[in-house]
Coordinates of C-alpha atoms and ligand atoms in Angstrom, one line a residue:
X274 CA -31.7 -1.2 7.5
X275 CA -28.2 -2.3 7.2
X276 CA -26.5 0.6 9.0
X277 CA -26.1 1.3 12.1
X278 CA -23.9 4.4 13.7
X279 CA -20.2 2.2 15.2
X280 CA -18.6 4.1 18.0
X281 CA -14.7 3.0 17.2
X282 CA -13.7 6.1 14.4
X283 CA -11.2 4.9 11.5
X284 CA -8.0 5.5 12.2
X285 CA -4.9 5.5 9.5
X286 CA -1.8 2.8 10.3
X287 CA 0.6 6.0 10.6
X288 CA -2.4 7.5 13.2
X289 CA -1.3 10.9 11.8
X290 CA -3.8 13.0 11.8
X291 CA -5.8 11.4 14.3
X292 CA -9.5 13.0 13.2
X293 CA -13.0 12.2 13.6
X294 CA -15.8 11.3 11.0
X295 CA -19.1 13.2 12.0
X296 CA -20.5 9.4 11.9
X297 CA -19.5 5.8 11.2
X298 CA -21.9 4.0 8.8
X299 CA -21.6 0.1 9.0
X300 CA -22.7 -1.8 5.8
X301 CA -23.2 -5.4 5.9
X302 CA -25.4 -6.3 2.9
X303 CA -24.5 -5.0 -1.1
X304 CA -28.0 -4.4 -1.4
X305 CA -28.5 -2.2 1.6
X306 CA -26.2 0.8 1.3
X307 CA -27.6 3.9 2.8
X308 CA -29.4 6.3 0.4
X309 CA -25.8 8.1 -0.2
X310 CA -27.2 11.3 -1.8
X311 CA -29.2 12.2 1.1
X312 CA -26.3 11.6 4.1
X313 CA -25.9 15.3 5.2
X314 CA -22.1 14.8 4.8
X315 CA -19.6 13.6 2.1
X316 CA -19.0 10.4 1.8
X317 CA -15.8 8.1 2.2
X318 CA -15.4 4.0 2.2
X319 CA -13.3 2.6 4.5
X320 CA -11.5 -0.7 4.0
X321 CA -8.8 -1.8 7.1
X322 CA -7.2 1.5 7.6
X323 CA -3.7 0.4 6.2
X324 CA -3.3 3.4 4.4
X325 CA -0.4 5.4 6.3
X326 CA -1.8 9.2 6.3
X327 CA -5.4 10.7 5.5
X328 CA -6.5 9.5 2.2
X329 CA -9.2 7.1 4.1
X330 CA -9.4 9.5 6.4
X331 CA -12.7 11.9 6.1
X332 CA -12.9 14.6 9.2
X333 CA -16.6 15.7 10.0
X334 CA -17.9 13.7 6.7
X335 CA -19.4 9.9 6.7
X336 CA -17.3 7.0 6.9
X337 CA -18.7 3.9 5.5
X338 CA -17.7 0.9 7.4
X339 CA -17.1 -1.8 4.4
X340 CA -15.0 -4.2 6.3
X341 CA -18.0 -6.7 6.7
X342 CA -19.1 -6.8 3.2
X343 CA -16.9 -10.1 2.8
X344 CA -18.7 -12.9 1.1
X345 CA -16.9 -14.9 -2.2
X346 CA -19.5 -14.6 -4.6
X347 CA -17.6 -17.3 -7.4
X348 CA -14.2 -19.0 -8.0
X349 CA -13.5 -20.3 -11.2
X350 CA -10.9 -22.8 -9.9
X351 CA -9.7 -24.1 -13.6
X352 CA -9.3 -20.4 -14.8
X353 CA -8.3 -18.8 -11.6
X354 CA -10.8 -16.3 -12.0
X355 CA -12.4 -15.1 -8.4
X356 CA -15.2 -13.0 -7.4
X357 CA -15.5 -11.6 -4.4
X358 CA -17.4 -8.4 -2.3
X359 CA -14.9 -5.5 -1.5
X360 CA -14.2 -6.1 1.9
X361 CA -12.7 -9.4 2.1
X362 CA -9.1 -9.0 3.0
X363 CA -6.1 -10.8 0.9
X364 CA -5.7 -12.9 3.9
X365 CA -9.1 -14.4 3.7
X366 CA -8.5 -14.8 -0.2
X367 CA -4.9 -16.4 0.5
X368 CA -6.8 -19.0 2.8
X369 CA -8.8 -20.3 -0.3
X370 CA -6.8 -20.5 -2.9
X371 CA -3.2 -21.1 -2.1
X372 CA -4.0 -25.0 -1.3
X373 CA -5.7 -24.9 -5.1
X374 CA -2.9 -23.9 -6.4
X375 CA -3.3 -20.1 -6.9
X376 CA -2.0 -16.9 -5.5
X377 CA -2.9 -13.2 -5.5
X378 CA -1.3 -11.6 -8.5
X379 CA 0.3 -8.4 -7.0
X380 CA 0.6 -7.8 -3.4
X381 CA 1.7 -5.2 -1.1
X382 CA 3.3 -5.5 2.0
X383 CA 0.3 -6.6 4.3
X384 CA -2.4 -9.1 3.8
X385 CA -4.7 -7.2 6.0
X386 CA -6.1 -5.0 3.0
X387 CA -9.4 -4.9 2.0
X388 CA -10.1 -6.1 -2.2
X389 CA -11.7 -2.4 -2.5
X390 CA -8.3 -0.5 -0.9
X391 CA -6.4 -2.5 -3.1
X392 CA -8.1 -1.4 -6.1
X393 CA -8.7 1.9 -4.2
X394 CA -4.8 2.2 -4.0
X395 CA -3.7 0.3 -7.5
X396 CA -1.6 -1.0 -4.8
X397 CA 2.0 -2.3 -6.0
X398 CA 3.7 -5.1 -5.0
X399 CA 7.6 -6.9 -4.7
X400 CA 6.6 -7.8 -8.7
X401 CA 5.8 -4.6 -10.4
X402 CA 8.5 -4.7 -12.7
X403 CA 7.0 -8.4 -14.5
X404 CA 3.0 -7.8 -13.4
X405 CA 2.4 -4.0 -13.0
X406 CA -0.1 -3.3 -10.0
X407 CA -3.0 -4.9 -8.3
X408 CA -5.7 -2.9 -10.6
X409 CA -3.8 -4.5 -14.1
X410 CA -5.7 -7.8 -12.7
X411 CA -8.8 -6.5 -12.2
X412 CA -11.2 -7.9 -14.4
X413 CA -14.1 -5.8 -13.9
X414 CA -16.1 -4.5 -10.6
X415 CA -19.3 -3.1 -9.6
X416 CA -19.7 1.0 -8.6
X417 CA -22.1 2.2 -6.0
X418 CA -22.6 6.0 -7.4
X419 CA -24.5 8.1 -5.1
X420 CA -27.2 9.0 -7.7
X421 CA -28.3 5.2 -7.1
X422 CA -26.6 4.0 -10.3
X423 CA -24.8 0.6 -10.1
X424 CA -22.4 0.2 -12.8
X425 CA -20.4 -2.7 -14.0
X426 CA -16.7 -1.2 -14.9
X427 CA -14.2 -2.9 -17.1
X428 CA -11.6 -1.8 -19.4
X429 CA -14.6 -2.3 -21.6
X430 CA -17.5 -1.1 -20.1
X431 CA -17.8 2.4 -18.4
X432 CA -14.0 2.6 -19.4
X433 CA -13.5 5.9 -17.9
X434 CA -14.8 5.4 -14.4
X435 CA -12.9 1.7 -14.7
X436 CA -10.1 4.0 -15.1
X437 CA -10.7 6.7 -12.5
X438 CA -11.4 3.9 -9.6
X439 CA -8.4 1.9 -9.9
X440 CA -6.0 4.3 -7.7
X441 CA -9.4 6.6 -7.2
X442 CA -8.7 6.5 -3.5
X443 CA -12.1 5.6 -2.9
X444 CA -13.6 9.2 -4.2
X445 CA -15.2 7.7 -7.5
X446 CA -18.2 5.7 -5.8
X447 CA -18.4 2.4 -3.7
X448 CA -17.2 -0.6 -4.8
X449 CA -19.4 -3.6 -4.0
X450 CA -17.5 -6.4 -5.4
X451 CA -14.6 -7.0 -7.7
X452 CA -13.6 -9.6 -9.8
X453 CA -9.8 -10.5 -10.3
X454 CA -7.7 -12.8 -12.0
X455 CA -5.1 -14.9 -9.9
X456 CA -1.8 -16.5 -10.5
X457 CA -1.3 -20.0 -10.6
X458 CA 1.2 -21.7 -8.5
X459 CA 3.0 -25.1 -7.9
X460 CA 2.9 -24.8 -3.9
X461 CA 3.0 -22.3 -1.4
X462 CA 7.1 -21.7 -1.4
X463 CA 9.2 -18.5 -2.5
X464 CA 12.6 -19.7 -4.0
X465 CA 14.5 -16.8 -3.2
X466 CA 17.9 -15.3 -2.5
X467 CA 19.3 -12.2 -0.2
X468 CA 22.1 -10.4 -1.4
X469 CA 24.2 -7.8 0.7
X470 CA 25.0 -4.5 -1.2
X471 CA 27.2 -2.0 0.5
X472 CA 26.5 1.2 -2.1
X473 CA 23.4 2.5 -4.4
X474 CA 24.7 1.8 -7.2
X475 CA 25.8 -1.7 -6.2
X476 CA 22.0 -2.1 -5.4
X477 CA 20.8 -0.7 -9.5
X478 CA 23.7 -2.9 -10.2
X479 CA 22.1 -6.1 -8.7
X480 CA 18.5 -4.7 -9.9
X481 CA 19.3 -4.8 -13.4
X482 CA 21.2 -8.8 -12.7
X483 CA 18.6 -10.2 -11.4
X484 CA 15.1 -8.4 -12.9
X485 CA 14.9 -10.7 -16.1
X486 CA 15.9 -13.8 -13.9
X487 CA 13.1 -12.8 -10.9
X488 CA 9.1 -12.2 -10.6
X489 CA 9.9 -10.5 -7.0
X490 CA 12.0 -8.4 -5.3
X491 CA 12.6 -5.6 -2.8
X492 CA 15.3 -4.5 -0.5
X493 CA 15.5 -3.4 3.7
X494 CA 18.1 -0.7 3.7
X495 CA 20.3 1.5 5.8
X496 CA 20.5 4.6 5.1
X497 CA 21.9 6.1 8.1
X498 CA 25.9 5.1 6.9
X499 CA 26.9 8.3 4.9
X500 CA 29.1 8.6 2.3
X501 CA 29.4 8.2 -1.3
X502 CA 28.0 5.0 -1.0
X503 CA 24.3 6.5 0.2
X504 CA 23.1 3.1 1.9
X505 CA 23.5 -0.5 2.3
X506 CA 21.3 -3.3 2.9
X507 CA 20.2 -6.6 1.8
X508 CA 18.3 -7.3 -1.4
X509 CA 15.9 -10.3 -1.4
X510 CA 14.5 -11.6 -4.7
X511 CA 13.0 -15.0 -5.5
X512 CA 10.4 -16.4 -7.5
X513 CA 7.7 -19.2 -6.7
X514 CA 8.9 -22.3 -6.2
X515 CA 8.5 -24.7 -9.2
X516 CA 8.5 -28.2 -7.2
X517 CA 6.3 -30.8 -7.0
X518 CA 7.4 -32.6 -4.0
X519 CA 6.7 -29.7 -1.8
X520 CA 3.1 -29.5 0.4
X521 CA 0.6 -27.6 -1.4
X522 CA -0.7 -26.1 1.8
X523 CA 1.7 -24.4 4.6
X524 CA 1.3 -26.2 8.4
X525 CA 2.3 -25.3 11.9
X526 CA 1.3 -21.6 11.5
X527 CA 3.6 -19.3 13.9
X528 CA 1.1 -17.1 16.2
X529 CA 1.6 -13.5 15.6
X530 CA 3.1 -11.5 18.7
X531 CA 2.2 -8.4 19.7
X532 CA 3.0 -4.7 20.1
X533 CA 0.9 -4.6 23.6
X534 CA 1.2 -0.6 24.5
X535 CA 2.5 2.6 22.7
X536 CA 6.2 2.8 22.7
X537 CA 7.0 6.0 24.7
X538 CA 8.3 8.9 22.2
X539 CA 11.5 8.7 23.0
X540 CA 12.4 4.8 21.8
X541 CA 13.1 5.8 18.4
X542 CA 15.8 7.6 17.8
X543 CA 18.7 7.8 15.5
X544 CA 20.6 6.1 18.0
X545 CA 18.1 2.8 18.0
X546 CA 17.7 3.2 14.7
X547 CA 21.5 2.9 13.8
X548 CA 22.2 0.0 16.3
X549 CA 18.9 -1.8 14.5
X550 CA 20.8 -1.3 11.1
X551 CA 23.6 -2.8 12.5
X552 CA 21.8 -5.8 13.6
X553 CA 19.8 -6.4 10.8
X554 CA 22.6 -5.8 8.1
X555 CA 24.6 -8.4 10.0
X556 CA 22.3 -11.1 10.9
X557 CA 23.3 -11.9 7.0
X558 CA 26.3 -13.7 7.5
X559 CA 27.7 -14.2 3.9
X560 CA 27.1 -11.9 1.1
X561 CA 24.6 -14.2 -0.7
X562 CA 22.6 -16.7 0.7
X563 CA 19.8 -19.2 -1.6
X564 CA 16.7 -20.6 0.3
X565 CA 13.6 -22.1 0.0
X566 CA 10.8 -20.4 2.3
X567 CA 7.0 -20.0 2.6
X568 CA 5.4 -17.5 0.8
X569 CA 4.2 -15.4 4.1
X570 CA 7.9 -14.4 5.9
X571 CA 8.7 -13.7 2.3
X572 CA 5.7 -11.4 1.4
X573 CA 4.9 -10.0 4.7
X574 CA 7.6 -10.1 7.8
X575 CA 5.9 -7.5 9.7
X576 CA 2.3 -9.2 9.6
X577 CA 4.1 -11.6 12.6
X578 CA 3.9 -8.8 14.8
X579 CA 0.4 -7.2 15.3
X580 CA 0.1 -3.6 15.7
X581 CA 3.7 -2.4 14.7
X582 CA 2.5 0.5 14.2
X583 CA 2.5 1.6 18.4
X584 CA 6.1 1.1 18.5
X585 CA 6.0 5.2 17.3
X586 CA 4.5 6.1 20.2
X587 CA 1.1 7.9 20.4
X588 CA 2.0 10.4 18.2
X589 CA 2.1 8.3 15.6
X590 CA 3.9 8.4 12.5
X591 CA 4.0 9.8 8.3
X592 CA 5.5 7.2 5.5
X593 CA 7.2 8.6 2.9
X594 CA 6.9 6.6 0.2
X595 CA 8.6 8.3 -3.2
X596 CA 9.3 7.6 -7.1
X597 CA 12.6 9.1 -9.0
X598 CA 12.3 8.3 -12.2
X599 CA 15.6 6.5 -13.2
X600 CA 17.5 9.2 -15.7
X601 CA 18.1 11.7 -12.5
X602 CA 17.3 8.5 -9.6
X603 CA 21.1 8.8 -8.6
X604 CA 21.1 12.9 -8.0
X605 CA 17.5 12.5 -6.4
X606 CA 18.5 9.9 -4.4
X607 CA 21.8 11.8 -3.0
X608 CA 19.7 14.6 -2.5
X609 CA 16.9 13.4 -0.2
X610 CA 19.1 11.0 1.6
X611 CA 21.7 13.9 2.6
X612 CA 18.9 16.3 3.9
X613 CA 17.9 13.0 5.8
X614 CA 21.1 12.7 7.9
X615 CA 21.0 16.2 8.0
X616 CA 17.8 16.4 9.6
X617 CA 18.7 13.7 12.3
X618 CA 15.6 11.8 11.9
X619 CA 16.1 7.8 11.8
X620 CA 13.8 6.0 9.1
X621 CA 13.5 2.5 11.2
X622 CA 12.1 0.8 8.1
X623 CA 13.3 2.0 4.9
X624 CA 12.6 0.1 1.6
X625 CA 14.2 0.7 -1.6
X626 CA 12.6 -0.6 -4.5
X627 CA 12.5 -0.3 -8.7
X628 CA 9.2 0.2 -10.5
X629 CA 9.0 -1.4 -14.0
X630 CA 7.4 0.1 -17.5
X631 CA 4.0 -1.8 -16.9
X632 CA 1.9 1.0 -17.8
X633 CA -1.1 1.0 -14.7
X634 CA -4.9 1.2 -15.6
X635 CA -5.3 4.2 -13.0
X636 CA -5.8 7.8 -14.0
X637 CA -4.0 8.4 -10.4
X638 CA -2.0 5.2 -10.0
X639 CA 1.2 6.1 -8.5
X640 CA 3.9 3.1 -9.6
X641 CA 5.7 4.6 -12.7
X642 CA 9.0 3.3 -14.1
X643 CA 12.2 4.9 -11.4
X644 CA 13.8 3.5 -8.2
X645 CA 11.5 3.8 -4.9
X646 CA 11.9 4.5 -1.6
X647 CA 9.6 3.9 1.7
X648 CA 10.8 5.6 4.7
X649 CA 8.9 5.7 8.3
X650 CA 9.4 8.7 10.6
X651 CA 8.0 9.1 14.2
X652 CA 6.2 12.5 13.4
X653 CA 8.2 14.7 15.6
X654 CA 5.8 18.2 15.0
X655 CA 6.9 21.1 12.5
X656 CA 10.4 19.6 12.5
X657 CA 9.1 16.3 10.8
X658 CA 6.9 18.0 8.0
X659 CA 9.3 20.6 7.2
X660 CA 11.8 17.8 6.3
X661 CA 8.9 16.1 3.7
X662 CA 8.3 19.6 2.5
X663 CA 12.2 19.5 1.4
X664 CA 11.7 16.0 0.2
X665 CA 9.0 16.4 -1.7
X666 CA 10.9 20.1 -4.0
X667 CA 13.6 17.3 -4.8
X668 CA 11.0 14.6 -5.5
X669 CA 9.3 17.2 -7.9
X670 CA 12.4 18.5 -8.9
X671 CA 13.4 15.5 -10.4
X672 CA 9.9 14.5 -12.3
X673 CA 8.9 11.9 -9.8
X674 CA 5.9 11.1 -7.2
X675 CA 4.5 10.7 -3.8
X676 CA 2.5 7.8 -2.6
X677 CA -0.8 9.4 -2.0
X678 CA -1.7 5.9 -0.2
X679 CA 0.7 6.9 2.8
X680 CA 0.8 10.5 3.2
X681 CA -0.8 13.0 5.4
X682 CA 0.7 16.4 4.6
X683 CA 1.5 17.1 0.9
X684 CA 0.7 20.3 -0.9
X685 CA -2.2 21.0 -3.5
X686 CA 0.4 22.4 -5.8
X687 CA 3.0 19.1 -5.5
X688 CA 0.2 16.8 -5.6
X689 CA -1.3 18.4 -8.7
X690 CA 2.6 18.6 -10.0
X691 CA 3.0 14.7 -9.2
X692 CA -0.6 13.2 -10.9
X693 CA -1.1 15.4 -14.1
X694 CA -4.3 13.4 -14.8
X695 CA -5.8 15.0 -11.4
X696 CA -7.8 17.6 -13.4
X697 CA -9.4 14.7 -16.0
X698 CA -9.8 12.6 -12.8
X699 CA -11.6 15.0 -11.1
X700 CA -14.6 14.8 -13.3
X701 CA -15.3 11.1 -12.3
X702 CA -15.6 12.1 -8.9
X703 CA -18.6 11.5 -7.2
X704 CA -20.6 14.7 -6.3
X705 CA -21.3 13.2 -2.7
X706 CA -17.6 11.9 -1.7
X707 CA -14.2 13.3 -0.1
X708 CA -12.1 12.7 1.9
X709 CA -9.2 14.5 4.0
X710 CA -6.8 14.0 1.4
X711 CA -8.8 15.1 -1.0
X712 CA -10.1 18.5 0.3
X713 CA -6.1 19.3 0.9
X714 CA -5.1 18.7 -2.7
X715 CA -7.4 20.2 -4.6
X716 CA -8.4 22.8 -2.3
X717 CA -12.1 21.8 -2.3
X718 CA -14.2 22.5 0.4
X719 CA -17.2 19.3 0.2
X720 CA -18.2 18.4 3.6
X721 CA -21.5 19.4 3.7
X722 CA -24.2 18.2 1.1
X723 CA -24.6 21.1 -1.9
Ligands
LIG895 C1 2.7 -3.0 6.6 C2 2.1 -2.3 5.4 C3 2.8 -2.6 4.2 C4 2.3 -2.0 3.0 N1 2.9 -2.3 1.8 C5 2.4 -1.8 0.7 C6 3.0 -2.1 -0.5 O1 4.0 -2.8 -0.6 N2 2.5 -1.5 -1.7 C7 1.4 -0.7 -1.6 O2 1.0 -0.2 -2.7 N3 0.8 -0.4 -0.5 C8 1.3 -0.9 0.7 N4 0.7 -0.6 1.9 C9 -0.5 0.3 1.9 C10 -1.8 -0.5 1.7 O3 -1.6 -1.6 0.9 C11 -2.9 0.3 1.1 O4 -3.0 1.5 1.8 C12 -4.3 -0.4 1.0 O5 -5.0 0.3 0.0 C13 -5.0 -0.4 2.3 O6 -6.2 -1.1 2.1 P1 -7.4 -1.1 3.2 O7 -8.3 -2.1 2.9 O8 -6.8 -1.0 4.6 O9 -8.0 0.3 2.9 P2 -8.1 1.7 3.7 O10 -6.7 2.1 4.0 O11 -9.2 1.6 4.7 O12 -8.6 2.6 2.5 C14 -7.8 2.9 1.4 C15 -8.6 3.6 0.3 O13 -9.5 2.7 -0.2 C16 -10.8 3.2 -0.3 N5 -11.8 2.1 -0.2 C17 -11.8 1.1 0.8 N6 -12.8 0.3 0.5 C18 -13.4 0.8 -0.6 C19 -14.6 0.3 -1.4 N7 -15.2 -0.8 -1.0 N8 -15.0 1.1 -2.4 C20 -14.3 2.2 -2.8 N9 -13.2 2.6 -2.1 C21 -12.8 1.9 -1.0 C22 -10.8 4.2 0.9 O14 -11.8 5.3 0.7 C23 -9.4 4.8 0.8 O15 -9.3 5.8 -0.1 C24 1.1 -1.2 3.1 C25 0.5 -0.9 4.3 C26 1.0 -1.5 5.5 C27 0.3 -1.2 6.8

């Protein structure tokens, strides 16, 4: 048998909730899943637990363990086509192909996610307005239903549950393996430039510039300054570089630190907070600067410093991660960041993004075209969730959405108001699976076999 009961429980990157699975089910071989229908408890796959809240989360149910299915199973090296089992991590996939000239077509933040959360999330990345999200580059991918049934999905094969897995958030069904189409690349360098911008509307301003002229970009923002001018920060935008002089493989790899013990509560504050915005906005010397940098401080600063996350103490934290779409971004955006300040709670990283038109293949993928925002806050008790609750009436208000990929708290009613397709989704879902998230928003009760 391939399984065997693991003692360390999944835990979410925010650790809020912290909850137990009734059991942990390792799987090691695609051929040796556990007979899912008879587990006395719903079901849940569980990649690398960066999702921030409780969508991989699934209290007294089953977690399956899929972080060691993680063989490549083909590499078509002159089309860029790879095929690989859901638990190898971008990282592992970066390792292979950037030297051969490739590179993963849409990533998010972190290379430590599993191919199956990425597909699981339709996760976005610094390029959505020119390449849409991760599941646009999914070629097809094999489904573990729990009636037995393994089913090859594409967009032309099983369509529907193609459609309902990409963003599914793992509910639909395990996914085995996955094959995607990469990007090629000259070498492993970002050509990029960082702009300062002291207003939101200085930031749309140098969003619409640059867009045409850029594959990626994102911004680190303050939003702690007040004012008409809402925040400040430094946008960063680049594309990959386009010489043939460079190395095609990076060298002299800088060892990631790390956060060795939970920060006590009281470390983060607005005070911190404010004098970290101070420092970062200023490190910037001039208003624009132009560089040539490897792809991995570009893509993903905060994979140099393991375990981040304890620097919000054992509590733990909620991301808010929101879409406004861009007719009412402006009133949205006042909104939420002046019942921020109010509140009093710092967001230590804040991102400000703009989503594009590509349409995603999810029923439930979350990227749709409006500005973005990702905000951290140490979760502070009632305090903390009645602040999201605010957030998400204005969010709602304004016809936009919450990341289901990092929360832990929404309501049935706002979820159901953000993902209109939740009803027609709901009929892919797989009889035996749930999850936490999923038992809050749409008020089912599945933990126990029916
Ligand atoms: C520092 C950081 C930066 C981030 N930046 C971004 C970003 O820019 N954009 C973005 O979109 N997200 C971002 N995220 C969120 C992250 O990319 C997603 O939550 C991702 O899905 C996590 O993948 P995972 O392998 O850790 O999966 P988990 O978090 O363990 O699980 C995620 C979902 O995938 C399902 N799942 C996992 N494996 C399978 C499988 N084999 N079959 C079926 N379902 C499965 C789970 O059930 C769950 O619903 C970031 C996270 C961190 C920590």
């Amino acid at each position: 048998m391939s399984t065997e009961t693991k003692t360390q429980q999944p835990q979410s990157w925010g650790r809020y909730p912290a909850v137990k699975s009734a059991r942990v089910e390792e799987v090691f071989w695609r051929s040796e899943l556990p007979d899912l229908a008879q587990l006395e408890r719903s079901v849940l796959p569980f990649g690398y637990g960066r999702s921030y809240g409780d969508s991989c989360l699934n209290e007294g149910g089953v977690s399956l363990d899929m972080s060691h299915l993680r063989r490549f199973i083909s590499f078509d090296e002159e089309e860029g086509i790879l095929c690989c089992e859901a638990g190898v991590s971008l990282a592992e996939i970066l390792e292979v192909i950037v030297p051969r000239g490739w590179f993963i077509p849409v990533s998010p933040g972190t290379k430590f996610v599993s191919v199956g959360g990425a597909i699981a999330n339709d996760v976005h990345g610094k390029n959505h307005h020119k390449a849409g999200t991760f599941g646009c580059h999914v070629l097809r991918f094999k489904l573990l239903r729990s009636n037995g049934e393994r089913l090859v999905c594409s967009p032309e094969e099983n369509t529907e549950l193609f459609q309902a897995t990409i963003g599914g958030l793992g509910l639909t069904g395990v996914i085995l393996w996955a094959e995607i189409r990469l990007k090629p690349i000259v070498n492993p360098y970002i050509d990029m430039e960082s702009i300062q911008f002291s207003s939101l509307s200085e930031f749309v301003q140098i969003s619409a510039d640059t867009d045409k002229k850029y594959e990626y970009s994102m911004s680190w923002v303050d939003i702690l300054i007040g004012g008409d001018a809402l925040c400040r920060g430094l946008f960063m935008c680049g594309n990959n570089d386009q010489s043939r002089q460079r190395p095609k493989q990076l060298t002299g790899k800088k060892l990631p630190l790390a956060v060795p013990f939970d920060f006590p509560s009281f470390a983060l504050n607005t005070f911190t907070v404010k004098s970290f915005n101070e420092l970062i906005f200023h490190t910037q010397l001039r208003k624009h600067i132009h560089k040539v940098v490897p792809y991995e401080p570009f893509f993903y600063p905060l994979d140099f410093i393991h375990n981040w996350n304890r620097m919000y103490g054992k509590r733990g934290f909620l991301q808010y991660q929101f879409v406004v779409p861009f007719e009412d971004g402006f009133g949205a955006m006042r909104a939420i960041l002046g019942r921020i300040r109010r509140s009093g709670e710092g967001s230590f990283l804040t991102v400000l993004k703009t989503f594009g038109a590509v349409q995603s293949p999810g029923m439930l993928s979350f990227p749709r075209p409006g500005i973005t925002l990702a905000l951290d806050f140490a979760y502070g008790g009632q305090k903390t969730l009645r602040l999201l609750d605010d957030l998400d009436k204005i969010v709602r208000e304004s016809g936009g959405a919450v990341y289901p990929a990092k929360d832990a708290r929404m309501s049935a009613e706002n979820f159901q108001a953000f993902f209109p397709r939740w009803e027609e989704f709901s009929r892919y879902v797989d009889p035996h699976f749930s999850s936490s998230f999923w038992r809050r928003v749409s008020h089912s009760e599945k933990l126990v076999r029916v």
